[in-house]
Amino acid sequence: MRLNIFTKVFIIFLITICTCSLHAAEIWVSPQGKDINPGTKSSPLATVQMAVRKARELRRLKDPSIKDGIRIIVMNGTYHLNEPLFIRPEDSGTAESPTTIEADVNAKPILSGGIEIKNWKKSTLAINGLKIGTIWEADAPQQAGEIINYRQLWVNGKKAVRAKSTVGTKMERILSWDAATETCWIPFKNKSVKFEPGMEMYIVQWWAIANLRIKNIEIVKDSARLSFEQPESKIQSEHPWPAPWISKNNGNSAFYLNNGISMLNEPGEWYLDRKKAKIYYIPRKGEELNSAKVTAPVLENLVKIEGTLDTPVHHFNFKGISFQYSNWLRPSYQGHVPLQAGMYLLDAYKLKTPGTPNQATLENQGWVGRPRAAVEVNYANNTLFESCTFEHLSSTGLDLHRGTNHNIVKGNLFKDIGGNGINLGVFSEESFEAHLPYTVKDDRVVCSDELITDNLITNVANEDWGCLGIAAGFIRNLTIEHNEISDVAYSGISMGWGWTHTENVMRNNKIQRNKIHHYAKHLHDVAGIYTLSAQADSRIEENYIDKVYNSPYAHDPFLWLYLYTDEGSQGFTIKNNWIPIQKILKNNNGPKGNIWQDNYAFVDPKIKENAGIRAPYNNLLAKEVVVDEAWGLQEMPKSVAIELIGKDLDIEKIKSTIKGFRIVGEELYQWENHLVIYGLMNQPERTKRKLALAFPTVEIKIYENPVYDFQNFQRCKDAKVASEWENIVLTANLVEDEKLQKEYVDYHTTQFEKWPEIAKGFCNADFQQLQVFKNGRQLMLVISIPKGENLDKLNPKTTENNPRVDDWNALMKKYQTGIEGTKPGEVWIFLNKVKAEEKK
């Protein structure tokens, strides 16, 4: 049957109407487009800015096509921004009609704040004994007749190194710091390093770093005195925490100098000579600069979502967009001296008379500023960032700062970021002292009800080492869950600000089911999860934290932790977190306290399995997780007993001497003139040396590498390991016969195979651990039982229906005798646990 012409036209009209209704709210963008185009798929726009403008007009005119929302579809390619993309309240959508900037199917569109540097050639420059042609050069890019300044450079997507005074990852250590003259003495044997305006010092200080612009270098033989530019010079020398450290035990603060052409001598290093308008670079192996993509960042901010308190931006989404190459220039013009988490000090000093109305012992005052971010969000709600990439960024990646709520950040990749991966909430206003509790008259100002979930955050804080994967300030009802964080210079997640137990805006925050590993790459006083201040009804649960980098320049090599509730922390329930050992710190927590329960390696295995990124976002893990194999990992502390034998043992002095070694589960036990320190330790020989200096007349013995090691979780079927233990410490001697001593050790080495009934008895008695250590003839026995239990009650259970245990005990008697000072017939001596208030 043939259709007449009218019928054909009517059908075509219907198809057109249906198609337009289905796709009318689509606005297409392509690098090959033009902003005078209508924005269709076949005739796309050139910029996302113009697409947002067109979307704004559709909403202004109440176009019927926006009923189901507006989709700005961005085709594959790089979009070089000459100004930030600004999202205003007028760009807001609704719950039924959101505006979404999204990637085309299988596309990876990039919003770039960088500029490509081309036309490289071999330089005739001869410095540092390098062969001519080793260094390459290009004309430095300009903007409005001015040389563009930047502190980072990427070659084929890999960050280059600003020319510095040390080789590779090596750092030197300062000689001294004089706060009165605001100067620093450093070793200066390499006379090829020449002072140039613009040179900087990068220095590690406790849990932060500082970038200091060098004013002058005064060389005296093999040393040099550095002076610095203002304002950072004054701040650096006046503020008490964190500051340069001087330590005979661990070494002084580590540093290097950078940003001078005389230091350009390694593959991968670069230098921008603004006077000559040239950029210099030494290629790494395999890099061909004639074809390489060399990118310098220009814009500090790529996207700005900015509403007001009464007219916030809302229902505006980003999906599948990549934000790359942001700049950050403040350190080049004003220096950078952070207090913590990258928040830099604007003013800071030590109080001559400690104490403020909020904290009686506080001695330091500080006011902080906030680094720029690639994507900044203020006064916005119900926005979404999903499946986006934040990469090659000089400072913060994503910042949900002030007046934000009910926003979702899920399934994104944060990688190669100089500062924090994600910032949330106010970290004190610039006019507000950083140690005060934050209170507001209008709760809408507070960052609240945000969801950060299923993101991969890796290789962050690679410029400012004191930054984190996720950093939250004064926030409320925040949920951070199912993220994976790795390769971080400092801590994984920090939550809270203010160092105060005073009630404030923070409450009901949750950190749960995250996977955090390979952190503390450069700094210590560090944790997988770190908290500050009072946060009522908050929870840290079912996280998996493991694998801590071994930083060679940390100020305190033992101050690395898995969980760390710092000053003022209270109101938390910290429960069922998988950590290898209970290496935690509760530092000056609030008087209301926190609830700790079952944080160790024996929680339900499903907790470890379920932590981290879930489907459908776990495809992020296929090739994006960064782990720096060049760095070693911290060795797990092991069970060690250190015995001091002598008269007039000063217990408080002993505690003070070993405090810096951060012994896990540290306990002291005493009998007569014998005092035993027991716990999980790193470097016990170093601990012994420190004790020997403090107690030169005392005999000191180390007991490590047990000759027998029963562990409940290894030997007992269906064992439920107790979360807290009581340790009982006993000591005895072996008889003097060396043959019998060897027999004793052999029996214990083969006991699990030849005498399995013994371990069965320990299981029946619910012994958590039983270790036998030996030093010479002397034995040290540690029996661990569930906290609250009693050894006299449990011990008989070892022989119930188990007579071979009696045979074993009878057999062992011929090998054992009492230590010096015991009564006739006494063998095993119980050492008494030293209580906190006891002194001798």
JSON list of N, CA, C and O in Angstrom, two decimals, residues 164 166-171 522 552-553 628 630-631:
[
{"chain": "A", "resi": 164, "resn": "LYS", "atom": "N", "xyz": [66.83, 21.42, 41.95]},
{"chain": "A", "resi": 164, "resn": "LYS", "atom": "CA", "xyz": [67.09, 21.49, 43.38]},
{"chain": "A", "resi": 164, "resn": "LYS", "atom": "C", "xyz": [68.51, 21.06, 43.70]},
{"chain": "A", "resi": 164, "resn": "LYS", "atom": "O", "xyz": [69.22, 20.52, 42.85]},
{"chain": "A", "resi": 166, "resn": "THR", "atom": "N", "xyz": [69.74, 18.79, 45.84]},
{"chain": "A", "resi": 166, "resn": "THR", "atom": "CA", "xyz": [70.09, 17.42, 46.21]},
{"chain": "A", "resi": 166, "resn": "THR", "atom": "C", "xyz": [69.70, 16.46, 45.10]},
{"chain": "A", "resi": 166, "resn": "THR", "atom": "O", "xyz": [68.90, 16.78, 44.22]},
{"chain": "A", "resi": 167, "resn": "VAL", "atom": "N", "xyz": [70.26, 15.27, 45.16]},
{"chain": "A", "resi": 167, "resn": "VAL", "atom": "CA", "xyz": [70.07, 14.28, 44.11]},
{"chain": "A", "resi": 167, "resn": "VAL", "atom": "C", "xyz": [68.89, 13.38, 44.45]},
{"chain": "A", "resi": 167, "resn": "VAL", "atom": "O", "xyz": [68.76, 12.89, 45.58]},
{"chain": "A", "resi": 168, "resn": "GLY", "atom": "N", "xyz": [68.03, 13.15, 43.48]},
{"chain": "A", "resi": 168, "resn": "GLY", "atom": "CA", "xyz": [66.93, 12.21, 43.67]},
{"chain": "A", "resi": 168, "resn": "GLY", "atom": "C", "xyz": [66.06, 12.58, 44.86]},
{"chain": "A", "resi": 168, "resn": "GLY", "atom": "O", "xyz": [65.63, 13.73, 45.00]},
{"chain": "A", "resi": 169, "resn": "THR", "atom": "N", "xyz": [65.81, 11.62, 45.74]},
{"chain": "A", "resi": 169, "resn": "THR", "atom": "CA", "xyz": [64.98, 11.86, 46.92]},
{"chain": "A", "resi": 169, "resn": "THR", "atom": "C", "xyz": [65.81, 12.27, 48.14]},
{"chain": "A", "resi": 169, "resn": "THR", "atom": "O", "xyz": [65.26, 12.44, 49.22]},
{"chain": "A", "resi": 170, "resn": "LYS", "atom": "N", "xyz": [67.10, 12.44, 47.95]},
{"chain": "A", "resi": 170, "resn": "LYS", "atom": "CA", "xyz": [67.97, 12.78, 49.07]},
{"chain": "A", "resi": 170, "resn": "LYS", "atom": "C", "xyz": [67.68, 14.19, 49.56]},
{"chain": "A", "resi": 170, "resn": "LYS", "atom": "O", "xyz": [67.34, 15.09, 48.79]},
{"chain": "A", "resi": 171, "resn": "MET", "atom": "N", "xyz": [67.82, 14.40, 50.88]},
{"chain": "A", "resi": 171, "resn": "MET", "atom": "CA", "xyz": [67.73, 15.72, 51.48]},
{"chain": "A", "resi": 171, "resn": "MET", "atom": "C", "xyz": [68.91, 15.91, 52.42]},
{"chain": "A", "resi": 171, "resn": "MET", "atom": "O", "xyz": [69.52, 14.93, 52.89]},
{"chain": "A", "resi": 522, "resn": "HIS", "atom": "N", "xyz": [56.40, 11.00, 53.62]},
{"chain": "A", "resi": 522, "resn": "HIS", "atom": "CA", "xyz": [57.45, 11.96, 53.95]},
{"chain": "A", "resi": 522, "resn": "HIS", "atom": "C", "xyz": [57.41, 12.45, 55.40]},
{"chain": "A", "resi": 522, "resn": "HIS", "atom": "O", "xyz": [58.45, 12.81, 55.95]},
{"chain": "A", "resi": 552, "resn": "PRO", "atom": "N", "xyz": [62.62, 8.45, 55.51]},
{"chain": "A", "resi": 552, "resn": "PRO", "atom": "CA", "xyz": [63.97, 8.58, 56.09]},
{"chain": "A", "resi": 552, "resn": "PRO", "atom": "C", "xyz": [64.21, 9.90, 56.78]},
{"chain": "A", "resi": 552, "resn": "PRO", "atom": "O", "xyz": [65.21, 10.07, 57.47]},
{"chain": "A", "resi": 553, "resn": "TYR", "atom": "N", "xyz": [63.28, 10.87, 56.62]},
{"chain": "A", "resi": 553, "resn": "TYR", "atom": "CA", "xyz": [63.52, 12.20, 57.16]},
{"chain": "A", "resi": 553, "resn": "TYR", "atom": "C", "xyz": [62.47, 12.64, 58.18]},
{"chain": "A", "resi": 553, "resn": "TYR", "atom": "O", "xyz": [62.40, 13.81, 58.54]},
{"chain": "A", "resi": 628, "resn": "ASP", "atom": "N", "xyz": [54.61, 3.89, 45.40]},
{"chain": "A", "resi": 628, "resn": "ASP", "atom": "CA", "xyz": [56.01, 4.18, 45.07]},
{"chain": "A", "resi": 628, "resn": "ASP", "atom": "C", "xyz": [56.89, 3.07, 45.60]},
{"chain": "A", "resi": 628, "resn": "ASP", "atom": "O", "xyz": [57.18, 2.99, 46.80]},
{"chain": "A", "resi": 630, "resn": "ALA", "atom": "N", "xyz": [59.93, 2.64, 45.29]},
{"chain": "A", "resi": 630, "resn": "ALA", "atom": "CA", "xyz": [61.26, 3.08, 45.71]},
{"chain": "A", "resi": 630, "resn": "ALA", "atom": "C", "xyz": [61.33, 3.31, 47.21]},
{"chain": "A", "resi": 630, "resn": "ALA", "atom": "O", "xyz": [62.42, 3.37, 47.80]},
{"chain": "A", "resi": 631, "resn": "TRP", "atom": "N", "xyz": [60.19, 3.44, 47.86]},
{"chain": "A", "resi": 631, "resn": "TRP", "atom": "CA", "xyz": [60.15, 3.69, 49.29]},
{"chain": "A", "resi": 631, "resn": "TRP", "atom": "C", "xyz": [59.87, 2.39, 50.03]},
{"chain": "A", "resi": 631, "resn": "TRP", "atom": "O", "xyz": [58.97, 1.63, 49.67]}
]
